[in-house]
Amino acid sequence: MSTVLPASSKPFLRALNGEPQARPPIWLMRQAGRYLPEYRATRAQAGSFLDLCYNPDLATEVTLQPIRRFGFDAAILFADILLLPQALGQGLAFKEGEGPVLDAIRTEGELVKLNPGAIHQRLNPVYEAVARIKAALPAETTLIGFAGAPWTVATYMLEGRGGNDQAAAKMWAYGNPKGLDRLLTLLADATVEYLDRQIQAGAEVVQLFDTWAGVLPDEAFQRCCVLPVKMIISRLKAKHPGVKVIAFPRGAGVNYAGFQAATGADALGIDYTLPLAWARDNLWSRGTVVQGNLDPRLLLAGGSMMADAVQRLLQTFQGRNYIFNLGHGILPETPVAHVEQLIALVRGANAAA
Ligand code: CP3
């Protein structure tokens, strides 16, 4: 006979529910990844990054690796935000040392080539991985599903690759707003379907990654980042009232202030540029659950600078409404020993308090 613990016995869900906590739960963005030797071995076995994403056994294995090693409070599905454009029919490859390369969409006319009707066929292995991960996780560990927010996914679809100014997508935002709206709406619809299936398969929380939310001025930010995220959250909540949504509008700056009310997100991931006192006064003190925001490069550096920064975070967001995380993904060159040190600081410091 298996004992099923009530949801509230999971520290991560308790934090999202605003319950008091002696120490914050912790997980790290990109916690399954190249800094782990066991990840590099499984990835080599899979052949390529995409083969790993679409292999339910191996995707389950790499999702569980950081849970086994560190006992994080949450596991995040191993996949990528760019699987959705691929499922819609856009060509995608990950080139060694170069990152993602997509067959860029250049004109509005090309949008008809995207086929939302066929996404699940392609994404079924991802849902299968979710179910396997859920079955294998310790009872106290929460499973996070995820997708990219439409704006960030659109920046890759229109640019064809990563980069630092998102020029192509911004030119659509200013030169062809109707065309961009069409794409963002198509992506929001497909994202609702994608996350709905992840939740049905066992994801308990979902995170929307808006990595490039910080490159848009005010009006465009509202139109391209806030509105699609709001639409996704309201439709997911209509289907799954209990599911929690974390939004990560990286680089949103002062726009973080109204973001929760405008989108209906349950928690906000804050990036490492957001000043702590500002986040405390404008978000956390007003009841927002905050997740973040240690600079991944501080984790890479380790030592006393990292320890001091961790203490500042723990002191600033003490007692409730806080999930410890980085302010962006862990860097591949991060020593495993620094991650161990970080976890000891987060778990030890508050346990002793
Ligand atoms: O967090 C996790 O452990 C779960 C898996 C996950 C990956 N990507 C795996 C991955 C998640 C949540 C993502 C999200 C993602 N993917 C984002 C949003 C978050 C962020 O980092 O800003 C973005 C923008 C992408 C797109 C993407 N995927 C890029 C630009 C790259 C290349 C850069 C890089 O880090 O290599 C990837 C590749 C990628 N996604 C890797 C992993 C583990 C490395 C691939 C490899 O193993 O070679």
XYZ file of C-alpha atoms and ligand atoms in Angstrom:
401
model
C 0.000 0.000 0.000
C 1.443 3.355 -0.913
C 0.918 6.401 1.221
C -0.055 9.504 -0.692
C 0.989 12.627 1.145
C -1.357 15.606 0.920
C -0.101 18.305 -1.460
C 0.617 20.649 1.409
C 3.270 18.308 2.798
C 5.547 19.444 -0.031
C 7.690 22.418 1.050
C 7.627 23.934 -2.450
C 3.809 23.884 -2.633
C 3.578 25.191 0.914
C 5.701 28.168 -0.104
C 3.463 28.825 -3.119
C 0.454 28.694 -0.791
C 1.972 31.384 1.410
C 2.369 29.074 4.397
C 5.002 29.904 7.018
C 8.384 28.274 6.431
C 11.438 27.781 8.655
C 13.613 27.694 5.550
C 12.739 28.371 1.922
C 12.462 25.524 -0.567
C 15.203 25.523 -3.191
C 15.623 24.500 -6.817
C 17.803 25.994 -9.557
C 16.884 26.987 -13.076
C 18.684 24.611 -15.506
C 19.467 22.315 -12.582
C 19.622 19.375 -14.997
C 22.512 20.295 -17.233
C 26.090 20.325 -18.304
C 27.624 21.188 -14.905
C 26.712 17.617 -13.831
C 29.005 14.793 -15.031
C 26.062 12.368 -14.992
C 24.111 14.723 -17.311
C 27.027 14.844 -19.752
C 27.161 11.037 -19.756
C 23.421 10.646 -20.447
C 23.509 13.338 -23.115
C 26.379 11.516 -24.849
C 24.321 8.328 -24.688
C 21.334 10.133 -26.265
C 23.474 11.466 -29.116
C 22.119 15.003 -29.263
C 20.287 17.453 -27.041
C 17.031 17.065 -29.003
C 17.264 13.266 -28.940
C 17.571 13.571 -25.175
C 14.482 15.816 -24.969
C 12.359 13.368 -26.990
C 13.510 10.209 -25.219
C 11.154 9.737 -22.207
C 13.505 7.348 -20.388
C 16.569 9.538 -20.723
C 14.665 12.803 -20.143
C 13.321 11.243 -16.938
C 16.810 10.185 -15.957
C 18.351 13.663 -16.360
C 15.400 15.316 -14.598
C 15.965 13.052 -11.599
C 19.770 13.383 -11.493
C 19.877 16.700 -9.592
C 17.103 15.484 -7.263
C 19.110 12.381 -6.354
C 22.330 14.292 -5.925
C 21.078 17.391 -4.080
C 17.529 16.651 -2.877
C 16.093 19.832 -4.409
C 12.510 20.616 -3.371
C 11.321 20.725 -6.979
C 12.181 18.858 -10.157
C 11.755 20.645 -13.488
C 10.840 18.616 -16.527
C 13.791 18.218 -18.865
C 12.773 19.749 -22.197
C 13.252 23.078 -23.964
C 11.105 26.104 -24.740
C 11.893 25.617 -28.437
C 10.247 22.190 -28.691
C 6.942 23.984 -29.221
C 7.965 25.851 -32.398
C 9.426 22.590 -33.660
C 6.133 20.825 -32.925
C 4.376 23.586 -34.859
C 6.497 22.659 -37.867
C 9.472 25.022 -37.715
C 12.897 23.537 -38.396
C 15.109 23.440 -35.272
C 18.643 22.249 -34.578
C 21.022 22.740 -31.666
C 24.513 23.352 -32.935
C 27.461 22.596 -30.676
C 28.831 25.806 -29.213
C 26.245 27.870 -31.073
C 22.913 27.145 -29.386
C 19.588 26.866 -31.183
C 19.171 27.492 -34.910
C 15.669 27.744 -36.409
C 14.438 28.302 -39.961
C 13.593 31.948 -39.351
C 10.117 33.183 -40.268
C 10.614 36.285 -42.425
C 7.110 37.248 -43.538
C 3.599 37.129 -42.141
C 2.587 34.873 -45.018
C 4.870 32.156 -43.670
C 2.813 31.904 -40.470
C 0.314 29.666 -42.281
C 2.997 26.984 -42.337
C 2.685 26.613 -38.567
C 0.261 23.819 -37.727
C -1.177 23.916 -34.196
C -3.288 20.832 -34.930
C -0.308 18.492 -34.958
C 1.667 19.501 -31.877
C 0.718 16.646 -29.530
C 1.892 13.988 -31.958
C 5.364 15.441 -31.725
C 5.219 16.338 -28.027
C 3.837 13.034 -26.740
C 7.294 11.855 -25.555
C 7.439 14.970 -23.367
C 4.098 14.115 -21.714
C 5.305 10.552 -21.300
C 8.431 11.856 -19.546
C 6.265 13.963 -17.202
C 4.284 10.890 -16.168
C 7.438 8.839 -15.591
C 9.132 11.589 -13.606
C 6.040 12.047 -11.457
C 5.904 8.339 -10.673
C 9.587 8.269 -9.712
C 9.828 11.429 -7.592
C 10.113 11.332 -3.805
C 6.805 12.238 -2.106
C 8.129 15.578 -0.849
C 9.356 16.798 -4.267
C 7.174 18.951 -6.514
C 7.176 18.525 -10.301
C 7.373 21.710 -12.366
C 6.311 21.730 -16.023
C 7.197 24.686 -18.217
C 6.956 26.512 -21.495
C 8.436 29.656 -22.958
C 6.250 32.759 -22.839
C 5.017 33.651 -26.348
C 7.185 36.772 -26.698
C 10.434 34.934 -25.945
C 9.539 31.965 -28.152
C 8.596 34.406 -30.938
C 11.980 36.148 -30.674
C 13.730 32.865 -31.560
C 11.197 31.991 -34.269
C 11.624 35.334 -36.008
C 15.370 35.774 -35.475
C 16.246 32.145 -36.195
C 18.740 32.032 -33.359
C 19.621 33.401 -29.958
C 21.256 36.748 -29.769
C 21.239 39.776 -27.637
C 18.955 42.373 -29.132
C 15.956 40.427 -30.488
C 15.978 42.830 -33.428
C 13.758 40.805 -35.749
C 10.932 40.376 -33.243
C 11.125 44.026 -32.220
C 10.855 45.088 -35.865
C 7.677 43.014 -36.121
C 6.388 44.602 -32.888
C 6.865 48.079 -34.379
C 6.479 47.466 -38.109
C 3.865 44.711 -38.281
C 2.062 44.622 -34.921
C -0.908 42.730 -36.401
C 1.391 40.016 -37.733
C 3.177 39.715 -34.424
C -0.155 39.581 -32.567
C -1.173 36.747 -34.846
C 1.958 34.806 -33.943
C 1.694 35.585 -30.216
C -1.946 34.463 -30.168
C -1.114 31.268 -32.034
C 1.695 30.600 -29.539
C -0.489 31.414 -26.522
C -3.148 28.958 -27.761
C -0.586 26.229 -28.394
C 1.086 26.900 -25.023
C -2.227 26.433 -23.187
C -2.620 23.067 -24.923
C 0.982 22.085 -24.235
C 0.835 22.983 -20.537
C -2.628 21.462 -20.155
C -1.168 18.126 -21.307
C 1.832 18.492 -18.988
C -0.541 19.104 -16.076
C -2.712 16.147 -17.046
C 0.432 13.994 -17.109
C 1.426 15.081 -13.595
C 3.005 18.552 -13.518
C 1.885 20.263 -10.310
C 3.215 23.744 -11.049
C 4.128 25.376 -14.342
C 6.657 28.084 -15.055
C 6.526 30.483 -17.998
C 10.008 31.601 -19.053
C 10.024 35.084 -20.584
C 13.782 35.396 -20.972
C 13.556 38.432 -23.258
C 10.820 40.379 -21.425
C 13.383 43.054 -20.603
C 14.004 44.342 -24.123
C 10.648 46.058 -24.702
C 9.556 49.562 -23.756
C 6.366 50.072 -21.799
C 3.526 49.855 -24.319
C 5.116 46.991 -26.250
C 5.856 45.190 -22.966
C 2.151 45.307 -22.076
C 1.096 44.118 -25.513
C 3.733 41.432 -26.147
C 4.600 40.131 -22.667
C 1.731 40.877 -20.282
C -1.261 40.100 -22.503
C -0.217 36.666 -23.834
C 0.890 35.526 -20.356
C -2.392 36.730 -18.865
C -4.321 34.841 -21.511
C -2.389 31.627 -20.913
C -2.818 31.801 -17.142
C -6.540 32.557 -17.211
C -7.227 29.683 -19.583
C -5.036 27.226 -17.676
C -6.712 28.200 -14.415
C -10.142 27.682 -15.945
C -9.103 24.106 -16.776
C -7.032 23.448 -13.644
C -8.080 25.758 -10.799
C -5.556 24.240 -8.363
C -2.470 24.528 -10.506
C 0.088 27.197 -9.623
C 1.815 29.314 -12.233
C 5.204 30.978 -11.798
C 6.022 33.744 -14.274
C 9.632 34.728 -14.984
C 9.650 37.994 -16.952
C 13.428 38.333 -16.902
C 14.704 41.903 -16.937
C 11.251 43.462 -16.491
C 12.616 45.926 -13.903
C 9.959 48.225 -12.483
C 7.406 46.418 -14.671
C 7.620 43.578 -12.150
C 5.457 45.743 -9.879
C 2.168 45.360 -11.710
C 2.932 42.041 -13.341
C 1.276 39.681 -10.896
C -1.986 41.631 -10.745
C -2.030 42.035 -14.532
C -1.369 38.373 -15.374
C -2.807 36.377 -12.456
C 0.509 34.574 -11.833
C 0.845 32.938 -8.413
C 4.535 33.724 -8.032
C 7.193 35.779 -9.770
C 10.688 34.632 -10.658
C 12.967 37.636 -10.266
C 16.194 38.017 -12.219
C 19.493 38.942 -10.599
C 19.418 42.598 -11.664
C 16.350 43.373 -9.542
C 17.447 45.133 -6.317
C 16.411 43.174 -3.228
C 15.034 46.135 -1.283
C 12.872 47.050 -4.267
C 11.629 43.470 -4.652
C 10.896 43.301 -0.937
C 8.955 46.594 -0.825
C 7.089 46.285 -4.122
C 6.470 42.543 -4.360
C 7.147 40.447 -1.273
C 5.808 42.879 1.361
C 2.613 43.069 -0.658
C 2.090 39.325 -0.527
C 3.747 38.216 -3.772
C 5.582 34.896 -3.629
C 9.086 35.659 -4.893
C 11.498 33.170 -6.500
C 15.147 34.001 -7.143
C 17.550 35.737 -7.599
C 21.166 34.793 -6.866
C 23.431 35.740 -9.774
C 24.550 32.470 -11.438
C 28.020 33.971 -11.673
C 28.130 34.349 -7.885
C 27.415 30.631 -7.660
C 30.212 30.046 -10.166
C 32.590 32.215 -8.106
C 31.559 30.622 -4.789
C 33.272 31.680 -1.562
C 32.384 34.532 0.768
C 30.771 36.814 -1.830
C 28.295 34.068 -2.612
C 27.722 33.268 1.061
C 27.024 36.928 1.837
C 24.597 37.242 -1.049
C 22.759 34.103 0.093
C 22.451 35.508 3.620
C 21.046 38.764 2.250
C 18.394 36.844 0.319
C 17.458 34.695 3.317
C 17.212 37.735 5.580
C 15.256 39.832 3.103
C 12.618 37.191 2.362
C 12.345 35.523 5.756
C 9.474 33.419 7.033
C 7.192 32.901 4.048
C 6.448 33.612 0.376
C 9.943 32.816 -0.822
C 11.495 30.150 -3.049
C 15.269 30.132 -3.274
C 16.612 30.089 -6.841
C 19.095 31.745 -9.143
C 18.290 34.886 -11.114
C 18.871 32.951 -14.386
C 20.047 29.457 -15.349
C 23.055 27.768 -13.756
C 26.202 28.101 -15.870
C 27.706 24.913 -17.341
C 31.130 25.591 -15.801
C 29.733 25.773 -12.221
C 31.558 23.429 -9.801
C 29.268 20.868 -8.188
C 30.906 21.689 -4.842
C 29.542 25.244 -5.056
C 26.016 23.928 -5.503
C 26.506 21.727 -2.424
C 27.773 24.744 -0.512
C 24.785 26.816 -1.617
C 22.294 24.189 -0.501
C 24.007 23.857 2.891
C 23.803 27.630 3.337
C 20.121 27.801 2.396
C 19.108 24.796 4.459
C 21.485 25.280 7.368
C 21.204 28.987 7.931
C 17.491 29.018 8.495
C 17.284 25.669 10.258
C 19.621 27.115 12.872
C 17.676 30.362 13.176
O 15.912 23.872 -16.057
C 16.067 22.695 -16.396
O 16.945 21.951 -15.902
C 15.082 22.106 -17.374
C 15.398 22.162 -18.758
C 15.483 23.459 -19.545
C 16.365 23.609 -20.637
N 16.093 24.786 -21.270
C 17.369 22.604 -21.039
C 18.489 23.021 -21.891
C 14.735 24.641 -19.462
C 13.681 25.050 -18.446
C 15.117 25.454 -20.577
C 14.501 26.757 -20.888
C 15.037 27.564 -21.996
N 15.528 27.115 -23.182
C 15.024 28.978 -22.028
C 14.469 29.883 -20.957
C 15.369 30.013 -19.799
C 16.670 30.728 -20.062
O 17.714 30.075 -19.891
O 16.652 31.900 -20.434
C 15.599 29.374 -23.252
C 15.809 30.801 -23.716
C 15.894 28.198 -23.988
C 16.462 28.101 -25.360
C 17.799 27.485 -25.343
N 18.046 26.162 -25.063
C 19.035 28.108 -25.634
C 19.210 29.571 -26.004
C 20.021 27.136 -25.500
C 21.483 27.309 -25.808
C 22.211 27.929 -24.695
C 22.747 26.878 -23.774
O 22.562 27.022 -22.558
O 23.338 25.922 -24.307
C 19.396 25.930 -25.094
C 20.046 24.628 -24.834
C 19.689 23.899 -23.582
N 18.460 23.827 -23.004
C 20.578 23.096 -22.814
C 19.837 22.540 -21.758
C 20.317 21.571 -20.710
C 22.042 22.831 -23.157
C 22.063 21.849 -24.266
C 23.119 20.818 -24.164
O 23.091 19.945 -23.291
O 23.995 20.870 -25.046
